[in-house]
PDB file of C-alpha atoms in Angstrom:
ATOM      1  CA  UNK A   1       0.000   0.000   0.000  1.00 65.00           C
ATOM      2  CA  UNK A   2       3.135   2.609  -0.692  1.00 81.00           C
ATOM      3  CA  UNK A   3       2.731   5.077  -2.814  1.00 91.00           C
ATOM      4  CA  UNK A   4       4.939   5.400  -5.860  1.00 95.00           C
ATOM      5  CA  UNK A   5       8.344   6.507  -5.580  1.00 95.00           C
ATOM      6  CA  UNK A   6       7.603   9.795  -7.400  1.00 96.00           C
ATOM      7  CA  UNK A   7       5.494  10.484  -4.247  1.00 95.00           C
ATOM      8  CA  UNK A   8       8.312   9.302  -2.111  1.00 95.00           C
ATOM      9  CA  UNK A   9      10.601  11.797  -3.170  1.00 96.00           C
ATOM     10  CA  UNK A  10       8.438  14.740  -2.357  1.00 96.00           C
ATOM     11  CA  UNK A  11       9.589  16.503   0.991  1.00 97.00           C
ATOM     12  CA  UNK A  12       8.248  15.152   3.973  1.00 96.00           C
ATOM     13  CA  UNK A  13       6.292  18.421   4.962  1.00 96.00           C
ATOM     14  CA  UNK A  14       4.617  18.625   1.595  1.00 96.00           C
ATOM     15  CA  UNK A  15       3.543  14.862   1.543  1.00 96.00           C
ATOM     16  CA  UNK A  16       1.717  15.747   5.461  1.00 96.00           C
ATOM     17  CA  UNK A  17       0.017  18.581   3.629  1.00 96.00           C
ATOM     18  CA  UNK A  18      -1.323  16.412   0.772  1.00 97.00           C
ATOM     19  CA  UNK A  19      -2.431  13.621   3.578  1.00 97.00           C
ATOM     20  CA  UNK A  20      -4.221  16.316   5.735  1.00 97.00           C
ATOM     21  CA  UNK A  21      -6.309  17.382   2.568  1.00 97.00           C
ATOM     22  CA  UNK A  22      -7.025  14.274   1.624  1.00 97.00           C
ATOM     23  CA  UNK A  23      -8.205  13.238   5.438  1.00 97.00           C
ATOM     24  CA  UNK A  24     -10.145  16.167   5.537  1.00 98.00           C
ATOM     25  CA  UNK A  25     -12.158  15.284   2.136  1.00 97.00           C
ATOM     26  CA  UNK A  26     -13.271  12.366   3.499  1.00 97.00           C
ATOM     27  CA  UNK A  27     -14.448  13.721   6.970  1.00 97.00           C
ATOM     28  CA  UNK A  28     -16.346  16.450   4.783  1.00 97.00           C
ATOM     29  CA  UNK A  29     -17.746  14.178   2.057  1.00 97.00           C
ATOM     30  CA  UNK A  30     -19.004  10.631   1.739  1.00 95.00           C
ATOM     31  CA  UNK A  31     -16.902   8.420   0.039  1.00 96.00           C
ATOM     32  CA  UNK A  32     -18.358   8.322  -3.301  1.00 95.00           C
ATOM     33  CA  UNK A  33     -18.163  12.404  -3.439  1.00 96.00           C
ATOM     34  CA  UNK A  34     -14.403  11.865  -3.126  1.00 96.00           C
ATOM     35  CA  UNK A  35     -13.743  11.748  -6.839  1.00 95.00           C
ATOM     36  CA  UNK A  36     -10.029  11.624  -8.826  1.00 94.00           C
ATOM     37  CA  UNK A  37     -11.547  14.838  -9.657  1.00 94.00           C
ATOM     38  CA  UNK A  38     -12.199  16.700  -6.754  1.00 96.00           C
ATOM     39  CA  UNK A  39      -8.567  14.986  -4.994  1.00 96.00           C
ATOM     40  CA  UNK A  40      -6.582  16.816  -7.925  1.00 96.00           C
ATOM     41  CA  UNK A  41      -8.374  19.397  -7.634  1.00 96.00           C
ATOM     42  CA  UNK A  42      -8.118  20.135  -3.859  1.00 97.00           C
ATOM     43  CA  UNK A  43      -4.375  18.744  -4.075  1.00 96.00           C
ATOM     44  CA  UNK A  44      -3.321  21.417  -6.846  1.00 96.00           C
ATOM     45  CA  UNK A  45      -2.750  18.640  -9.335  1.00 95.00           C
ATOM     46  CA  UNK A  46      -3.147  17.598 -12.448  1.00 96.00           C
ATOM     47  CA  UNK A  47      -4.361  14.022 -13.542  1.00 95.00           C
ATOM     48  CA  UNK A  48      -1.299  12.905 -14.593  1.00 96.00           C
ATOM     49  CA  UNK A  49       1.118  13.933 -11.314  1.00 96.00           C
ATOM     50  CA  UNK A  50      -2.107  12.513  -9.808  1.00 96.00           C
ATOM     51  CA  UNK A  51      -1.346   9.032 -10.929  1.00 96.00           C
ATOM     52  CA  UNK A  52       2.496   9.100 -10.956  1.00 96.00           C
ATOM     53  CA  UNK A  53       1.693   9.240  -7.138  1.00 97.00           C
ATOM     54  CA  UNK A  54      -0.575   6.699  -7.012  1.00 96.00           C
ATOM     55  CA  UNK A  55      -2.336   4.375  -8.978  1.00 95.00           C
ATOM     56  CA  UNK A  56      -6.228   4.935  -7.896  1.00 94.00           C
ATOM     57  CA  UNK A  57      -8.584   7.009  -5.227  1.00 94.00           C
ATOM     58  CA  UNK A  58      -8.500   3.874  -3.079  1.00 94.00           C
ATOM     59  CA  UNK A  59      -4.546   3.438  -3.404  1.00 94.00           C
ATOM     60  CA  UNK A  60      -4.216   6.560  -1.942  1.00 96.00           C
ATOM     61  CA  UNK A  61      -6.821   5.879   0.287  1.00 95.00           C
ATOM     62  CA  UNK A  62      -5.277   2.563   1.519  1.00 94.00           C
ATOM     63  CA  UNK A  63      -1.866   4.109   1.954  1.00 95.00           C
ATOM     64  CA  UNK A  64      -3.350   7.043   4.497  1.00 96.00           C
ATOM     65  CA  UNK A  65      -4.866   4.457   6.692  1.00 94.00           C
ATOM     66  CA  UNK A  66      -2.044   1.606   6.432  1.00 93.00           C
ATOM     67  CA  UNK A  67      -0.104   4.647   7.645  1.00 93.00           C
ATOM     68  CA  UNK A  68      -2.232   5.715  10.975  1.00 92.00           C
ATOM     69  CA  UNK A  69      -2.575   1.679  11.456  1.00 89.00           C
ATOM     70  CA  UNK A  70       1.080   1.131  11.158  1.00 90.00           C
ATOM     71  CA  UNK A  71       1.717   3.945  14.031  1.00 89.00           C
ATOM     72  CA  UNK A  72      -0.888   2.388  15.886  1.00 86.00           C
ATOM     73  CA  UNK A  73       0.444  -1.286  15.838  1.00 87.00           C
ATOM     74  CA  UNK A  74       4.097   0.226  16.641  1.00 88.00           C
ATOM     75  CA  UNK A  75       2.707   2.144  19.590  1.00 85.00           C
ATOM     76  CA  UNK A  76       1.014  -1.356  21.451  1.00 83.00           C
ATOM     77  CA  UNK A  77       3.839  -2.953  20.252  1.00 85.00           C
ATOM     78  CA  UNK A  78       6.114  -1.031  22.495  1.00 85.00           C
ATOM     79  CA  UNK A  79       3.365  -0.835  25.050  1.00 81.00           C
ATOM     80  CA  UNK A  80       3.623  -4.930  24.590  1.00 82.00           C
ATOM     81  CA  UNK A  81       7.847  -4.930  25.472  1.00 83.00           C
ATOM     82  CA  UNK A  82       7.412  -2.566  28.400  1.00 83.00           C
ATOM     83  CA  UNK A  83       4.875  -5.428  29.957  1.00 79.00           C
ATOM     84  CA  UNK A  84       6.302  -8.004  32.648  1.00 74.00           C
ATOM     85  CA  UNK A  85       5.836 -11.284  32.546  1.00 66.00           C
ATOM     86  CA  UNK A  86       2.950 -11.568  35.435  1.00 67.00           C
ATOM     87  CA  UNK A  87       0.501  -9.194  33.783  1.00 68.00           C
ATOM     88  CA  UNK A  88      -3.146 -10.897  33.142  1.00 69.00           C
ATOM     89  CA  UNK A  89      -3.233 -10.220  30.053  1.00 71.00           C
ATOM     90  CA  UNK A  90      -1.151  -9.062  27.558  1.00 73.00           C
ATOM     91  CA  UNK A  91      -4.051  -8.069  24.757  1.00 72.00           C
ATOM     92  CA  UNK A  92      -4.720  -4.661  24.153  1.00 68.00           C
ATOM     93  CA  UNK A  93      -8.065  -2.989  25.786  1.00 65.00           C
ATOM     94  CA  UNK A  94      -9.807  -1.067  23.316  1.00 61.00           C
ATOM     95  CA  UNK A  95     -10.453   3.017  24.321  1.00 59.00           C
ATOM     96  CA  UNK A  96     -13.366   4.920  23.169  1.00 56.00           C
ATOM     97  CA  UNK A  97     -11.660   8.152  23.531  1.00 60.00           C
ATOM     98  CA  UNK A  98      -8.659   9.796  20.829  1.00 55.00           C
ATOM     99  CA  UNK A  99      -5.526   7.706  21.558  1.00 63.00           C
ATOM    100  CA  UNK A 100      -2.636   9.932  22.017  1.00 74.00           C
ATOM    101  CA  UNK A 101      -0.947   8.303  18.841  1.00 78.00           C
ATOM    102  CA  UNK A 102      -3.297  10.432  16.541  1.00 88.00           C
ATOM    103  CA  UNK A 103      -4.309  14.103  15.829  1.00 91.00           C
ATOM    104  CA  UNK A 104      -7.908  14.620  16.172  1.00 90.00           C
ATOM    105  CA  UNK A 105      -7.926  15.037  12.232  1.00 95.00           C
ATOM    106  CA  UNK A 106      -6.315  11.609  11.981  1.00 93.00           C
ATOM    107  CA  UNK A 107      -9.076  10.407  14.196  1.00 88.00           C
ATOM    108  CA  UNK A 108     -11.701  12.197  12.381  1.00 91.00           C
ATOM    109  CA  UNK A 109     -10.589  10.581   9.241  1.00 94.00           C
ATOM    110  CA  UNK A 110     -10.451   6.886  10.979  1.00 89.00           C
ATOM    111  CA  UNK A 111     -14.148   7.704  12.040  1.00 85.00           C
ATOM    112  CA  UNK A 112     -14.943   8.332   8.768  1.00 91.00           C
ATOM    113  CA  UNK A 113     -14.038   5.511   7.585  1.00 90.00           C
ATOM    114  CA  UNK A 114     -16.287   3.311   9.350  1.00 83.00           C
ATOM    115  CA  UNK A 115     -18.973   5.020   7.513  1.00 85.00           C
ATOM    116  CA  UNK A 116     -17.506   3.847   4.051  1.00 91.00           C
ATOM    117  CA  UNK A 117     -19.223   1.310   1.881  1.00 91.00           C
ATOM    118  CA  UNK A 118     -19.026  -2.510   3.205  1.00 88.00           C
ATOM    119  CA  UNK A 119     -17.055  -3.842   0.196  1.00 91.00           C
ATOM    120  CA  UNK A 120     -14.110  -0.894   0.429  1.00 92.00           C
ATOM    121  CA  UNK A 121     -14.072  -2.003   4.377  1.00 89.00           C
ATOM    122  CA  UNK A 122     -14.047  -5.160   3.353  1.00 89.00           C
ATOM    123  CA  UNK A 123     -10.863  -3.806   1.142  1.00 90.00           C
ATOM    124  CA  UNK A 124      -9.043  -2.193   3.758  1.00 89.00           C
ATOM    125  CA  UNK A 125      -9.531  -4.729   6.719  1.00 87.00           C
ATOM    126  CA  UNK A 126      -8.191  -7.640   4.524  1.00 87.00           C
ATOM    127  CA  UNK A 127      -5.656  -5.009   3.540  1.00 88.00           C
ATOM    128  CA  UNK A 128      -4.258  -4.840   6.769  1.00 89.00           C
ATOM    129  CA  UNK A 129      -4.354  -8.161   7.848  1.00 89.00           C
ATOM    130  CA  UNK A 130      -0.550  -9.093   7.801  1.00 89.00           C
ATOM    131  CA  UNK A 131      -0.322  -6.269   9.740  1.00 89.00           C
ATOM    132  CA  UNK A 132      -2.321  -7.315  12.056  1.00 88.00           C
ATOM    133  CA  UNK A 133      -1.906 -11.159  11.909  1.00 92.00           C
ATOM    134  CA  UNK A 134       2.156 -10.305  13.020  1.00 92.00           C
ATOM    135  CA  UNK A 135       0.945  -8.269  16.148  1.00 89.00           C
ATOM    136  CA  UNK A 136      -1.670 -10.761  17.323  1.00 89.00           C
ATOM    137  CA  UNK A 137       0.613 -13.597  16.902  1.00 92.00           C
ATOM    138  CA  UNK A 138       3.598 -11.520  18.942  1.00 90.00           C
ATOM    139  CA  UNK A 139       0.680 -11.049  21.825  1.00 87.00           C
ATOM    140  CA  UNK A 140      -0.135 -14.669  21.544  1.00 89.00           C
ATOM    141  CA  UNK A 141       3.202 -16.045  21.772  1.00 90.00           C
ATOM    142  CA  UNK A 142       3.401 -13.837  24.818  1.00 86.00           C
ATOM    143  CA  UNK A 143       0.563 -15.469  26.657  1.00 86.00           C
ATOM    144  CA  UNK A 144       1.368 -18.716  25.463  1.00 89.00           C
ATOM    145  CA  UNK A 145       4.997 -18.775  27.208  1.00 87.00           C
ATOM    146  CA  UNK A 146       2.942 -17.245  30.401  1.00 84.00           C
ATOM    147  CA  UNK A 147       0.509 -20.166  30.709  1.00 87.00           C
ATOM    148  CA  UNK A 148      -2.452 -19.051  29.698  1.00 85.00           C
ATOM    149  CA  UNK A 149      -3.353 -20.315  26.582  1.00 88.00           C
ATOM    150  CA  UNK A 150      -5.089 -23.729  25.929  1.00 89.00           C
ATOM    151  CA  UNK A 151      -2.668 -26.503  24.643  1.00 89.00           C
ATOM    152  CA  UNK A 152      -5.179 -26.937  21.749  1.00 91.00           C
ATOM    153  CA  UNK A 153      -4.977 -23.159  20.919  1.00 91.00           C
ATOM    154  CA  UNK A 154      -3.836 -22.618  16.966  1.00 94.00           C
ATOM    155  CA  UNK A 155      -2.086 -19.161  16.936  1.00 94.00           C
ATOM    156  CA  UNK A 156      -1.820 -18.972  13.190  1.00 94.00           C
ATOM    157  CA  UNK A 157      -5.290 -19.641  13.185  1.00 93.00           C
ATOM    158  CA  UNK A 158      -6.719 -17.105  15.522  1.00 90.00           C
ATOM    159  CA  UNK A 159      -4.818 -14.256  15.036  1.00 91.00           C
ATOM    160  CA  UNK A 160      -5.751 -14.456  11.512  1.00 91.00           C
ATOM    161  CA  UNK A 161      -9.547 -14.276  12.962  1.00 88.00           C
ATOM    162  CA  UNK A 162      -8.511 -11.422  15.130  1.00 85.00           C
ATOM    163  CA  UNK A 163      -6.998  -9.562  12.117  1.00 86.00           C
ATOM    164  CA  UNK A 164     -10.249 -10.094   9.895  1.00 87.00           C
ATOM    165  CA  UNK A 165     -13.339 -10.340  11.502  1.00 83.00           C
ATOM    166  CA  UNK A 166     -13.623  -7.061  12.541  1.00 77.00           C
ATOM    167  CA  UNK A 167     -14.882  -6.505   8.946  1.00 82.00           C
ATOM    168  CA  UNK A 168     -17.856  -8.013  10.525  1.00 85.00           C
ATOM    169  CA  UNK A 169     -18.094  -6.340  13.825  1.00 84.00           C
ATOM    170  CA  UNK A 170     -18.197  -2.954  12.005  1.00 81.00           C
ATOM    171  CA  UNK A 171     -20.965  -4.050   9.373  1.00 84.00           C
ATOM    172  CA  UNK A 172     -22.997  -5.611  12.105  1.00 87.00           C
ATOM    173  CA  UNK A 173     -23.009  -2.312  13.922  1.00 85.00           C
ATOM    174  CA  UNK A 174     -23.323  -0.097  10.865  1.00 82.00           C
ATOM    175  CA  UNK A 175     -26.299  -2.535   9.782  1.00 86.00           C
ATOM    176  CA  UNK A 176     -28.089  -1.237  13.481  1.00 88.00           C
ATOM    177  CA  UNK A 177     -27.178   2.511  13.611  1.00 86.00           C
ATOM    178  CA  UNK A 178     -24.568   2.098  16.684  1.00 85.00           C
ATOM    179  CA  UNK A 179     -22.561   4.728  17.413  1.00 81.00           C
ATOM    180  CA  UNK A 180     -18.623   4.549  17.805  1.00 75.00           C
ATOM    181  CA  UNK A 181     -18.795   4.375  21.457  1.00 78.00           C
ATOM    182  CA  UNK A 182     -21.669   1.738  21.478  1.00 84.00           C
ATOM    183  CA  UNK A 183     -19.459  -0.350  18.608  1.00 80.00           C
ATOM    184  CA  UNK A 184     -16.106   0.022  21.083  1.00 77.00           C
ATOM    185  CA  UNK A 185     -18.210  -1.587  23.605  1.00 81.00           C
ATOM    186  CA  UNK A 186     -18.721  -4.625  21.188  1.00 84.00           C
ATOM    187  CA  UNK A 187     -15.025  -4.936  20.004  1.00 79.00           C
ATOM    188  CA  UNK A 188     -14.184  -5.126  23.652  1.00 78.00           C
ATOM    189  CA  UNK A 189     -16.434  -7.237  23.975  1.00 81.00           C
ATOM    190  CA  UNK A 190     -15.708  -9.497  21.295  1.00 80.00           C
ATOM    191  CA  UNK A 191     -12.102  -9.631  21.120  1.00 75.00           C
ATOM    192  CA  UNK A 192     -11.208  -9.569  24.768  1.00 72.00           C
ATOM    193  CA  UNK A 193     -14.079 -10.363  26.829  1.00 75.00           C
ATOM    194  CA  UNK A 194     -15.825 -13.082  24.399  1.00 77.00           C
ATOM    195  CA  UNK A 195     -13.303 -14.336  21.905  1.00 77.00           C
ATOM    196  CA  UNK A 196     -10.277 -14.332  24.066  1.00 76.00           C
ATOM    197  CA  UNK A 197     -11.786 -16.450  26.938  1.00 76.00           C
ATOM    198  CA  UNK A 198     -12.464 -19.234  25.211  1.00 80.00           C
ATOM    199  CA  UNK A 199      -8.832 -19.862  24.303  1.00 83.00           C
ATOM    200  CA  UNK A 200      -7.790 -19.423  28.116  1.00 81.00           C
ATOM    201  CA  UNK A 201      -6.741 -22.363  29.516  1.00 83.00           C
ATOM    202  CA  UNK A 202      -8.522 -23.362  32.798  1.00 74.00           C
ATOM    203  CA  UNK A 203      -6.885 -21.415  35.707  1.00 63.00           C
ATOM    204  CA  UNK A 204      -6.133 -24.968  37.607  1.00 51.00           C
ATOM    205  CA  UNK A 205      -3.763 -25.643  34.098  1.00 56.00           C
ATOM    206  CA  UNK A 206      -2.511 -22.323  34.317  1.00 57.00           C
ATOM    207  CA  UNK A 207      -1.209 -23.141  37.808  1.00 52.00           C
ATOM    208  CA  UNK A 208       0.830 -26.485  36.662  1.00 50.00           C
TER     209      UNK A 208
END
C-alpha cells in the first residue's frame, strides 16, 4: 500500500500537507463524493502527477490508513515490550476516547471511515491483515509462554480471525445505527471479553 516513488521523493512536509487534505475530504464528504476529480483538484494537481503518485482514489486511500494503522500497531507494540511477565493479560483494551498516537484530524478521518461502503471495508480490513496477523501472533506467543493459553490453541489460526473479523463487527453495527462508542463496547467485547476467553486455559492448568 506505498505510494509510488515519485510520491516518495516529495519533501516530507509537503507529503503531510497532501495527507491532511485528503483526510479532511473524506471527513467532509461521503466516500463516493471523493472523486479523482475533486482529490486533484483540492491537491493542486493535475491528472497525470495525480497518478504518478498513485495508482487509484482507493490506493491513496489505503496508503493514508495503512499509515495511521502502522503507528498504531508500533505504539502497542512497544506498550507490549514494556509489559512483565505476570501481567493478566497481555491483549490490548480497546479506548473509546482519541488515543494519544493520533491528531484529532487523523481520528476524524479513521471515524470516517467506518462510515464507508461494506465492500471498500471489506478492502481495507483484509488489507491490513498481515499487519495485524504479526501483532496478534507476537501477543499470543506472549501469553502462550505465560501459561495461559489452551494446549489446543492454533495461533496462526486465531490471530488471523482477530486480524479479519472485525470486517464483521463494524458491518454488524453499521447494519443497526450504533454509534462509535456503542461499537467500542462490542469490540471489547468481542475480542477480549468473548473471543479471548475461550482460548484461556482453565486457571487450575494455568497453575501447573
Amino acid at each position: 500500500m506505498s505510494p509510488k516513488p515519485a510520491f516518495q521523493r516529495l519533501p516530507a512536509e509537503k507529503q503531510q500537507a497532501l495527507r491532511n487534505t485528503v483526510m479532511q475530504l473524506y471527513i467532509d464528504h461521503p466516500y463516493a463524493e471523493v472523486t479523482s476529480r475533486m482529490l486533484c483538484k483540492n491537491l493542486g494537481l493535475n491528472p497525470a502527477t495525480f497518478y504518478r503518485y498513485f495508482d487509484s482514489k482507493d490506493s491513496l486511500l489505503f496508503y493514508l490508513v495503512s499509515i495511521l494503522h502502522d503507528r498504531y500497531l508500533a505504539y502497542e507494540l512497544d506498550r507490549l515490550n514494556r509489559l512483565g511477565v505476570d501481567e493478566s493479560s497481555y491483549f490490548p483494551r480497546f479506548d473509546p476516547e482519541k488515543p494519544e498516537y493520533y491528531t484529532e484530524q487523523e481520528d476524524q478521518f479513521l471515524l470516517a471511515c467506518n462510515r464507508f461502503p461494506t465492500d471498500v471495508l471489506h478492502s481495507l480490513v483484509f488489507a491490513l491483515a498481515d499487519q495485524y496477523q504479526a501483532y496478534y501472533r507476537e501477543v499470543l506467543e506472549r501469553e502462550r509462554a505465560a501459561g495461559k493459553l489452551r494446549a489446543d490453541a492454533d495461533i496462526d489460526l486465531i490471530a488471523y480471525m482477530y486480524a479479519t473479523t472485525g470486517y464483521n463487527l463494524m458491518v454488524y453495527c453499521m447494519d443497526r445505527g450504533m454509534s462509535q462508542e456503542e461499537y467500542v463496547k462490542r469490540k471489547e467485547y468481542f475480542y477480549y471479553g468473548f473471543f479471548y476467553h475461550g482460548i484461556l486455559a482453565k486457571e487450575s492448568d494455568q497453575n501447573t
